[in-house]
PDB file of C-alpha atoms in Angstrom:
ATOM      1  CA  UNK A   1     -25.290  -4.934   0.101  1.00 93.00           C
ATOM      2  CA  UNK A   2     -22.098  -3.345   2.505  1.00 95.00           C
ATOM      3  CA  UNK A   3     -20.288  -0.211   0.936  1.00 96.00           C
ATOM      4  CA  UNK A   4     -16.649  -0.708   1.412  1.00 97.00           C
ATOM      5  CA  UNK A   5     -13.991   1.324   0.577  1.00 95.00           C
ATOM      6  CA  UNK A   6     -10.620   0.477  -1.496  1.00 94.00           C
ATOM      7  CA  UNK A   7      -7.611   3.299   0.065  1.00 92.00           C
ATOM      8  CA  UNK A   8      -4.537   2.537  -2.723  1.00 89.00           C
ATOM      9  CA  UNK A   9      -1.342   4.041  -1.421  1.00 86.00           C
ATOM     10  CA  UNK A  10       1.714   4.098  -4.228  1.00 76.00           C
ATOM     11  CA  UNK A  11       3.700   7.109  -2.267  1.00 64.00           C
ATOM     12  CA  UNK A  12       2.156   9.720  -4.562  1.00 66.00           C
ATOM     13  CA  UNK A  13       0.122  12.356  -2.980  1.00 61.00           C
ATOM     14  CA  UNK A  14      -3.675  10.584  -1.880  1.00 67.00           C
ATOM     15  CA  UNK A  15      -5.662  10.338  -4.976  1.00 62.00           C
ATOM     16  CA  UNK A  16      -9.066   9.989  -2.812  1.00 71.00           C
ATOM     17  CA  UNK A  17     -10.697   6.316  -1.937  1.00 84.00           C
ATOM     18  CA  UNK A  18     -12.796   4.415  -3.937  1.00 87.00           C
ATOM     19  CA  UNK A  19     -15.866   2.710  -2.819  1.00 92.00           C
ATOM     20  CA  UNK A  20     -18.206  -0.156  -4.083  1.00 94.00           C
ATOM     21  CA  UNK A  21     -21.303  -2.223  -2.808  1.00 97.00           C
ATOM     22  CA  UNK A  22     -20.444  -5.642  -2.255  1.00 97.00           C
ATOM     23  CA  UNK A  23     -22.553  -8.812  -0.603  1.00 97.00           C
ATOM     24  CA  UNK A  24     -20.108  -9.332   2.033  1.00 97.00           C
ATOM     25  CA  UNK A  25     -16.711  -8.909   2.929  1.00 97.00           C
ATOM     26  CA  UNK A  26     -15.049 -11.691   1.649  1.00 98.00           C
ATOM     27  CA  UNK A  27     -16.135 -10.764  -1.495  1.00 98.00           C
ATOM     28  CA  UNK A  28     -14.707  -6.924  -1.199  1.00 98.00           C
ATOM     29  CA  UNK A  29     -11.432  -8.345  -0.549  1.00 98.00           C
ATOM     30  CA  UNK A  30     -11.432 -10.357  -3.529  1.00 98.00           C
ATOM     31  CA  UNK A  31     -11.984  -7.583  -5.382  1.00 97.00           C
ATOM     32  CA  UNK A  32      -9.626  -5.329  -3.522  1.00 95.00           C
ATOM     33  CA  UNK A  33      -6.330  -8.047  -4.496  1.00 96.00           C
ATOM     34  CA  UNK A  34      -7.501  -8.551  -8.225  1.00 96.00           C
ATOM     35  CA  UNK A  35      -7.526  -4.284  -8.079  1.00 91.00           C
ATOM     36  CA  UNK A  36      -4.172  -4.667  -6.985  1.00 90.00           C
ATOM     37  CA  UNK A  37      -3.195  -7.629  -9.426  1.00 91.00           C
ATOM     38  CA  UNK A  38      -4.704  -4.872 -12.071  1.00 90.00           C
ATOM     39  CA  UNK A  39      -2.749  -1.875 -11.185  1.00 84.00           C
ATOM     40  CA  UNK A  40       0.444  -4.124 -11.155  1.00 85.00           C
ATOM     41  CA  UNK A  41      -0.195  -5.152 -14.503  1.00 88.00           C
ATOM     42  CA  UNK A  42      -0.804  -1.309 -15.670  1.00 85.00           C
ATOM     43  CA  UNK A  43       1.836   0.383 -14.671  1.00 77.00           C
ATOM     44  CA  UNK A  44       5.209  -2.134 -13.663  1.00 76.00           C
ATOM     45  CA  UNK A  45       8.104   0.689 -14.573  1.00 76.00           C
ATOM     46  CA  UNK A  46       5.884   2.733 -11.399  1.00 73.00           C
ATOM     47  CA  UNK A  47       5.903   0.365  -8.880  1.00 72.00           C
ATOM     48  CA  UNK A  48       9.307  -0.302  -8.752  1.00 72.00           C
ATOM     49  CA  UNK A  49      10.201   3.374  -8.801  1.00 70.00           C
ATOM     50  CA  UNK A  50       7.825   4.433  -5.781  1.00 66.00           C
ATOM     51  CA  UNK A  51       7.677   3.690  -2.075  1.00 75.00           C
ATOM     52  CA  UNK A  52       5.851   0.882  -1.227  1.00 82.00           C
ATOM     53  CA  UNK A  53       2.263  -0.358  -2.584  1.00 85.00           C
ATOM     54  CA  UNK A  54      -0.473  -0.950   0.164  1.00 90.00           C
ATOM     55  CA  UNK A  55      -3.902  -1.820  -1.037  1.00 92.00           C
ATOM     56  CA  UNK A  56      -6.730  -1.205   1.957  1.00 94.00           C
ATOM     57  CA  UNK A  57     -10.063  -2.271   2.403  1.00 97.00           C
ATOM     58  CA  UNK A  58     -12.333  -0.493   4.920  1.00 96.00           C
ATOM     59  CA  UNK A  59     -16.285  -0.788   5.596  1.00 95.00           C
ATOM     60  CA  UNK A  60     -18.263   1.832   6.446  1.00 94.00           C
ATOM     61  CA  UNK A  61     -17.153   2.681  10.042  1.00 94.00           C
ATOM     62  CA  UNK A  62     -13.739   3.598   8.497  1.00 92.00           C
ATOM     63  CA  UNK A  63     -12.266  -0.052  10.001  1.00 96.00           C
ATOM     64  CA  UNK A  64      -9.494  -1.793   8.003  1.00 96.00           C
ATOM     65  CA  UNK A  65     -10.876  -5.413   6.771  1.00 97.00           C
ATOM     66  CA  UNK A  66      -7.844  -6.149   4.740  1.00 98.00           C
ATOM     67  CA  UNK A  67      -4.844  -4.776   3.701  1.00 97.00           C
ATOM     68  CA  UNK A  68      -2.097  -5.872   0.926  1.00 94.00           C
ATOM     69  CA  UNK A  69       1.593  -4.246   0.813  1.00 91.00           C
ATOM     70  CA  UNK A  70       3.360  -4.476  -1.742  1.00 85.00           C
ATOM     71  CA  UNK A  71       7.058  -3.595  -2.161  1.00 79.00           C
ATOM     72  CA  UNK A  72      10.064  -4.539  -4.793  1.00 75.00           C
ATOM     73  CA  UNK A  73      13.640  -5.028  -3.525  1.00 74.00           C
ATOM     74  CA  UNK A  74      16.775  -4.846  -6.111  1.00 72.00           C
ATOM     75  CA  UNK A  75      20.247  -5.932  -5.846  1.00 67.00           C
ATOM     76  CA  UNK A  76      23.018  -2.900  -6.397  1.00 58.00           C
TER      77      UNK A  76
END
């Protein structure tokens, strides 16, 4: 098992990284994609009111392996 960290940035003070063990990098990336979807489902109104969000996957050496950027735009 390999340890990966999820870093969620949403324009608010940093809540810290969450670590988890995964069989490989691909499994960690798929979990990050699922996490991003869950965050949007849980707080859609908050997503519209903050800076763009980012979910990052970093490895044990703290090197970024994958990132998802989520932003919104509104006319007017």
